[in-house]
Structure formats: structure tokens, C-alpha cells
Amino acid sequence: MEKTLVICKPDAVERGLVGEIIGRLERKGLAILASELRLLDAEQLERHYFEHTEKPFFGDLVAFMSRSPVMLLLVVGPEGTVSVVRTLMGSTDPCQASPGTIRGDFGLTVTENLVHGSDSVESAQREAHLFFPDLELEI
Ligand code: DAT
Ligand code: MG
């Protein structure tokens, strides 16, 4: 089994797309191990997005990600699940993302691109521990 962290970003929650996103994950065959609607603060986002803190877009990213609650999802499936979820999400820039992907179907701007998905098994473990520290031992 392989787990990954998915975040339905504030735009997805505000637009009522959480059910659509969870539905796509479930119809693919993946399972939701844990979920929580949560307002993230700048400190949590700096830890989550540590590799981007020096990027020019980081301020806009934190402002966006903390403006309203996100839906955190711990998703589990067979080996390859991290990659499968990235494929379902589509390219980072929704204007480049293929139709049929979450970003390709619902997004138009790179900042408000609806979903986060861990980019590797190592990132998934780090992010799962960051957002669901109490669950780590049960996985
Ligand atoms: P991804 O979310 O596809 O893993 P990433 O890790 O490169 O993409 O970047 C994290 C988030 O930062 C991304 O979902 C949206 C934002 N972002 C990335 N590149 C950006 C850019 N050039 N301008 C504005 N926001 C950007
Ligand atoms: Mg990333």
C-alpha cells in the first residue's frame, strides 16, 4: 500500500468542488484514510512548502492557501498511488493541464490550481506526518 497527501485548496472548498475531487479519487479506486477541514497558518505552510520559500510567488501562495479552510485528505491505494494522484491532478498550470484532469477541467490560474498532491513517496510521508501526526503509527 502507498499513501499520499491531497489538499483540496481554498478555491476548491469555496467553489464546492471537494465532493467532485473526492469522487474522482474514489472512482479511481483510491480510499480516504483521514480527512479534515482545516484553516492553515503561515507557519504550517512554510513547513509544507519549504522548497518554495525563496520563490517570487511564495507570498501569494501563502496568502491564497491561508485565506479560507482547506480539505486535507490522506489517500491510500496500491504501489504507485503518489504518481496516480499526480496524474489525476494534471499539470501545475491549469491552462497547460489536460482535459480530464482536475486542474484541466476546473482551473485557469497557476496560483488557484485547486489541489495539492505529494510529489514522491518521501514527500508523502513527510506531509502525512506534518498534517496528521497522530495517525502516523496506524498506517
Ligand atoms: P505542484 O503543486 O504541481 O506540485 P509546485 O510544487 O511546483 O507545483 O508548486 C507549488 C504551488 O505553488 C503550485 O501548486 C502553485 C504555486 N506555484 C508554482 N509555480 C508558480 C508560479 N510560477 N507562479 C505562481 N504560483 C506558482
Ligand atoms: Mg509540489
PDB file of C-alpha atoms and ligand atoms in Angstrom:
ATOM      1  CA  MET A   1       0.000   0.000   0.000  1.00  0.00           C
ATOM      2  CA  GLU A   2       1.096   3.589  -0.628  1.00  0.00           C
ATOM      3  CA  LYS A   3      -0.287   6.780   0.852  1.00  0.00           C
ATOM      4  CA  THR A   4      -0.262  10.358  -0.341  1.00  0.00           C
ATOM      5  CA  LEU A   5      -1.445  13.700   0.971  1.00  0.00           C
ATOM      6  CA  VAL A   6      -4.030  15.556  -1.082  1.00  0.00           C
ATOM      7  CA  ILE A   7      -5.116  19.078  -0.225  1.00  0.00           C
ATOM      8  CA  CYS A   8      -8.307  20.492  -1.708  1.00  0.00           C
ATOM      9  CA  LYS A   9      -7.128  24.107  -1.737  1.00  0.00           C
ATOM     10  CA  PRO A  10      -9.245  27.100  -0.614  1.00  0.00           C
ATOM     11  CA  ASP A  11     -10.554  27.711  -4.151  1.00  0.00           C
ATOM     12  CA  ALA A  12     -11.816  24.120  -4.360  1.00  0.00           C
ATOM     13  CA  VAL A  13     -13.589  24.393  -0.992  1.00  0.00           C
ATOM     14  CA  GLU A  14     -15.026  27.834  -1.796  1.00  0.00           C
ATOM     15  CA  ARG A  15     -16.312  26.631  -5.184  1.00  0.00           C
ATOM     16  CA  GLY A  16     -17.908  23.480  -3.776  1.00  0.00           C
ATOM     17  CA  LEU A  17     -15.583  21.131  -5.660  1.00  0.00           C
ATOM     18  CA  VAL A  18     -14.490  18.949  -2.726  1.00  0.00           C
ATOM     19  CA  GLY A  19     -17.097  16.291  -3.498  1.00  0.00           C
ATOM     20  CA  GLU A  20     -16.046  16.263  -7.159  1.00  0.00           C
ATOM     21  CA  ILE A  21     -12.379  15.810  -6.211  1.00  0.00           C
ATOM     22  CA  ILE A  22     -13.038  13.099  -3.612  1.00  0.00           C
ATOM     23  CA  GLY A  23     -15.379  11.400  -6.087  1.00  0.00           C
ATOM     24  CA  ARG A  24     -12.653  11.248  -8.714  1.00  0.00           C
ATOM     25  CA  LEU A  25     -10.198   9.741  -6.222  1.00  0.00           C
ATOM     26  CA  GLU A  26     -12.783   7.199  -5.061  1.00  0.00           C
ATOM     27  CA  ARG A  27     -13.926   6.253  -8.558  1.00  0.00           C
ATOM     28  CA  LYS A  28     -10.294   5.627  -9.465  1.00  0.00           C
ATOM     29  CA  GLY A  29     -10.252   3.087  -6.642  1.00  0.00           C
ATOM     30  CA  LEU A  30      -8.336   5.030  -4.006  1.00  0.00           C
ATOM     31  CA  ALA A  31      -9.517   5.260  -0.407  1.00  0.00           C
ATOM     32  CA  ILE A  32      -9.677   8.154   2.049  1.00  0.00           C
ATOM     33  CA  LEU A  33      -7.838   7.195   5.226  1.00  0.00           C
ATOM     34  CA  ALA A  34      -8.350  10.505   7.021  1.00  0.00           C
ATOM     35  CA  SER A  35      -9.825  13.896   6.221  1.00  0.00           C
ATOM     36  CA  GLU A  36     -10.200  17.226   7.935  1.00  0.00           C
ATOM     37  CA  LEU A  37     -11.378  20.689   7.016  1.00  0.00           C
ATOM     38  CA  ARG A  38      -8.727  22.961   8.464  1.00  0.00           C
ATOM     39  CA  LEU A  39      -7.555  26.578   8.233  1.00  0.00           C
ATOM     40  CA  LEU A  40      -3.781  26.526   7.675  1.00  0.00           C
ATOM     41  CA  ASP A  41      -1.487  29.247   9.010  1.00  0.00           C
ATOM     42  CA  ALA A  42       1.707  30.710   7.523  1.00  0.00           C
ATOM     43  CA  GLU A  43       3.958  28.627   9.768  1.00  0.00           C
ATOM     44  CA  GLN A  44       2.388  25.325   8.666  1.00  0.00           C
ATOM     45  CA  LEU A  45       2.556  26.442   5.035  1.00  0.00           C
ATOM     46  CA  GLU A  46       6.221  27.379   5.322  1.00  0.00           C
ATOM     47  CA  ARG A  47       6.927  23.859   6.575  1.00  0.00           C
ATOM     48  CA  HIS A  48       4.751  22.252   3.927  1.00  0.00           C
ATOM     49  CA  TYR A  49       6.153  24.316   1.036  1.00  0.00           C
ATOM     50  CA  PHE A  50       9.727  24.591   2.398  1.00  0.00           C
ATOM     51  CA  GLU A  51      11.273  24.120  -1.058  1.00  0.00           C
ATOM     52  CA  HIS A  52       9.425  27.198  -2.352  1.00  0.00           C
ATOM     53  CA  THR A  53      10.090  29.729   0.435  1.00  0.00           C
ATOM     54  CA  GLU A  54      12.603  31.695  -1.663  1.00  0.00           C
ATOM     55  CA  LYS A  55      10.478  31.707  -4.832  1.00  0.00           C
ATOM     56  CA  PRO A  56       8.936  35.000  -6.008  1.00  0.00           C
ATOM     57  CA  PHE A  57       5.429  33.541  -5.827  1.00  0.00           C
ATOM     58  CA  PHE A  58       5.746  32.299  -2.239  1.00  0.00           C
ATOM     59  CA  GLY A  59       3.929  35.279  -0.658  1.00  0.00           C
ATOM     60  CA  ASP A  60       0.956  34.895  -2.989  1.00  0.00           C
ATOM     61  CA  LEU A  61       0.949  31.132  -2.390  1.00  0.00           C
ATOM     62  CA  VAL A  62       0.765  31.519   1.411  1.00  0.00           C
ATOM     63  CA  ALA A  63      -1.861  34.283   1.191  1.00  0.00           C
ATOM     64  CA  PHE A  64      -4.015  32.095  -1.035  1.00  0.00           C
ATOM     65  CA  MET A  65      -3.556  28.865   0.924  1.00  0.00           C
ATOM     66  CA  SER A  66      -4.432  30.544   4.240  1.00  0.00           C
ATOM     67  CA  ARG A  67      -7.395  32.673   3.115  1.00  0.00           C
ATOM     68  CA  SER A  68     -10.030  30.041   3.954  1.00  0.00           C
ATOM     69  CA  PRO A  69     -10.107  26.371   5.046  1.00  0.00           C
ATOM     70  CA  VAL A  70      -8.637  23.556   3.019  1.00  0.00           C
ATOM     71  CA  MET A  71      -9.786  19.930   2.992  1.00  0.00           C
ATOM     72  CA  LEU A  72      -6.870  17.711   3.958  1.00  0.00           C
ATOM     73  CA  LEU A  73      -7.097  14.148   2.650  1.00  0.00           C
ATOM     74  CA  LEU A  74      -4.843  11.239   3.444  1.00  0.00           C
ATOM     75  CA  VAL A  75      -5.304   8.964   0.449  1.00  0.00           C
ATOM     76  CA  VAL A  76      -4.252   5.339   0.238  1.00  0.00           C
ATOM     77  CA  GLY A  77      -4.021   2.808  -2.571  1.00  0.00           C
ATOM     78  CA  PRO A  78      -1.633   0.327  -4.161  1.00  0.00           C
ATOM     79  CA  GLU A  79       2.021   0.960  -5.001  1.00  0.00           C
ATOM     80  CA  GLY A  80       2.160   3.915  -7.391  1.00  0.00           C
ATOM     81  CA  THR A  81      -0.627   5.867  -5.706  1.00  0.00           C
ATOM     82  CA  VAL A  82       1.517   9.014  -5.343  1.00  0.00           C
ATOM     83  CA  SER A  83       2.030   9.095  -9.106  1.00  0.00           C
ATOM     84  CA  VAL A  84      -1.571   8.138  -9.892  1.00  0.00           C
ATOM     85  CA  VAL A  85      -2.853  11.106  -7.879  1.00  0.00           C
ATOM     86  CA  ARG A  86      -0.446  13.489  -9.650  1.00  0.00           C
ATOM     87  CA  THR A  87      -1.806  12.216 -12.978  1.00  0.00           C
ATOM     88  CA  LEU A  88      -5.405  12.768 -11.851  1.00  0.00           C
ATOM     89  CA  MET A  89      -4.462  16.344 -10.769  1.00  0.00           C
ATOM     90  CA  GLY A  90      -2.834  17.416 -14.057  1.00  0.00           C
ATOM     91  CA  SER A  91      -0.040  19.927 -14.674  1.00  0.00           C
ATOM     92  CA  THR A  92       0.703  22.666 -12.125  1.00  0.00           C
ATOM     93  CA  ASP A  93      -0.586  25.364 -14.505  1.00  0.00           C
ATOM     94  CA  PRO A  94      -4.269  24.590 -15.153  1.00  0.00           C
ATOM     95  CA  CYS A  95      -4.023  26.256 -18.574  1.00  0.00           C
ATOM     96  CA  GLN A  96      -1.495  23.577 -19.567  1.00  0.00           C
ATOM     97  CA  ALA A  97      -3.297  20.709 -17.802  1.00  0.00           C
ATOM     98  CA  SER A  98      -5.053  18.131 -19.950  1.00  0.00           C
ATOM     99  CA  PRO A  99      -8.832  17.926 -20.084  1.00  0.00           C
ATOM    100  CA  GLY A 100      -9.977  15.089 -17.856  1.00  0.00           C
ATOM    101  CA  THR A 101      -7.645  16.118 -15.052  1.00  0.00           C
ATOM    102  CA  ILE A 102      -8.845  18.088 -12.016  1.00  0.00           C
ATOM    103  CA  ARG A 103      -6.788  21.155 -12.885  1.00  0.00           C
ATOM    104  CA  GLY A 104      -7.500  20.803 -16.611  1.00  0.00           C
ATOM    105  CA  ASP A 105     -11.246  20.643 -16.046  1.00  0.00           C
ATOM    106  CA  PHE A 106     -11.716  23.271 -13.321  1.00  0.00           C
ATOM    107  CA  GLY A 107      -8.780  25.726 -13.186  1.00  0.00           C
ATOM    108  CA  LEU A 108      -7.469  28.764 -15.017  1.00  0.00           C
ATOM    109  CA  THR A 109      -4.684  30.226 -12.850  1.00  0.00           C
ATOM    110  CA  VAL A 110      -1.451  28.719 -11.545  1.00  0.00           C
ATOM    111  CA  THR A 111      -1.943  30.055  -8.018  1.00  0.00           C
ATOM    112  CA  GLU A 112      -5.540  28.856  -7.666  1.00  0.00           C
ATOM    113  CA  ASN A 113      -4.981  25.386  -9.052  1.00  0.00           C
ATOM    114  CA  LEU A 114      -7.400  23.521  -6.790  1.00  0.00           C
ATOM    115  CA  VAL A 115      -5.328  20.637  -5.450  1.00  0.00           C
ATOM    116  CA  HIS A 116      -2.045  19.638  -3.913  1.00  0.00           C
ATOM    117  CA  GLY A 117      -0.680  16.110  -4.156  1.00  0.00           C
ATOM    118  CA  SER A 118       2.605  14.859  -2.716  1.00  0.00           C
ATOM    119  CA  ASP A 119       5.309  14.595  -5.400  1.00  0.00           C
ATOM    120  CA  SER A 120       7.111  11.470  -4.084  1.00  0.00           C
ATOM    121  CA  VAL A 121       6.751   8.704  -1.524  1.00  0.00           C
ATOM    122  CA  GLU A 122       9.212  10.575   0.709  1.00  0.00           C
ATOM    123  CA  SER A 123       7.227  13.830   0.419  1.00  0.00           C
ATOM    124  CA  ALA A 124       4.038  11.909   1.155  1.00  0.00           C
ATOM    125  CA  GLN A 125       5.479  10.538   4.388  1.00  0.00           C
ATOM    126  CA  ARG A 126       6.730  13.955   5.454  1.00  0.00           C
ATOM    127  CA  GLU A 127       3.439  15.682   4.601  1.00  0.00           C
ATOM    128  CA  ALA A 128       1.267  12.986   6.189  1.00  0.00           C
ATOM    129  CA  HIS A 129       3.256  13.369   9.393  1.00  0.00           C
ATOM    130  CA  LEU A 130       3.033  17.162   9.204  1.00  0.00           C
ATOM    131  CA  PHE A 131      -0.755  17.289   8.861  1.00  0.00           C
ATOM    132  CA  PHE A 132      -1.842  14.044  10.566  1.00  0.00           C
ATOM    133  CA  PRO A 133       0.860  13.415  13.209  1.00  0.00           C
ATOM    134  CA  ASP A 134      -1.374  11.223  15.360  1.00  0.00           C
ATOM    135  CA  LEU A 135      -2.113   8.801  12.519  1.00  0.00           C
ATOM    136  CA  GLU A 136       1.479   8.010  11.565  1.00  0.00           C
ATOM    137  CA  LEU A 137       1.716   4.855  13.653  1.00  0.00           C
ATOM    138  CA  GLU A 138      -1.570   3.456  12.342  1.00  0.00           C
ATOM    139  CA  ILE A 139      -0.560   3.487   8.674  1.00  0.00           C
TER     140      ILE A 139
HETATM  141  P1  DAT B   1       2.652  21.318  -7.753  1.00  0.00           P
HETATM  142  O1  DAT B   1       1.559  21.888  -6.858  1.00  0.00           O
HETATM  143  O2  DAT B   1       2.122  20.911  -9.087  1.00  0.00           O
HETATM  144  O3  DAT B   1       3.472  20.240  -7.072  1.00  0.00           O
HETATM  145  P2  DAT B   1       4.913  23.105  -7.299  1.00  0.00           P
HETATM  146  O4  DAT B   1       5.307  22.199  -6.156  1.00  0.00           O
HETATM  147  O5  DAT B   1       5.956  23.431  -8.301  1.00  0.00           O
HETATM  148  O6  DAT B   1       3.647  22.528  -8.076  1.00  0.00           O
HETATM  149  O7  DAT B   1       4.390  24.483  -6.714  1.00  0.00           O
HETATM  150  C1  DAT B   1       3.565  24.514  -5.549  1.00  0.00           C
HETATM  151  C2  DAT B   1       2.458  25.503  -5.780  1.00  0.00           C
HETATM  152  O8  DAT B   1       2.997  26.811  -5.920  1.00  0.00           O
HETATM  153  C3  DAT B   1       1.646  25.280  -7.058  1.00  0.00           C
HETATM  154  O9  DAT B   1       0.636  24.313  -6.882  1.00  0.00           O
HETATM  155  C4  DAT B   1       1.120  26.642  -7.345  1.00  0.00           C
HETATM  156  C5  DAT B   1       2.247  27.558  -6.880  1.00  0.00           C
HETATM  157  N1  DAT B   1       3.136  27.918  -7.996  1.00  0.00           N
HETATM  158  C6  DAT B   1       4.055  27.129  -8.589  1.00  0.00           C
HETATM  159  N2  DAT B   1       4.687  27.765  -9.583  1.00  0.00           N
HETATM  160  C7  DAT B   1       4.134  29.008  -9.615  1.00  0.00           C
HETATM  161  C8  DAT B   1       4.333  30.157 -10.432  1.00  0.00           C
HETATM  162  N3  DAT B   1       5.248  30.172 -11.409  1.00  0.00           N
HETATM  163  N4  DAT B   1       3.586  31.261 -10.189  1.00  0.00           N
HETATM  164  C9  DAT B   1       2.662  31.266  -9.193  1.00  0.00           C
HETATM  165  N5  DAT B   1       2.411  30.213  -8.394  1.00  0.00           N
HETATM  166  C10 DAT B   1       3.137  29.096  -8.611  1.00  0.00           C
HETATM  167 MG    MG B   2       4.794  20.334  -5.477  1.00  0.00          MG
END
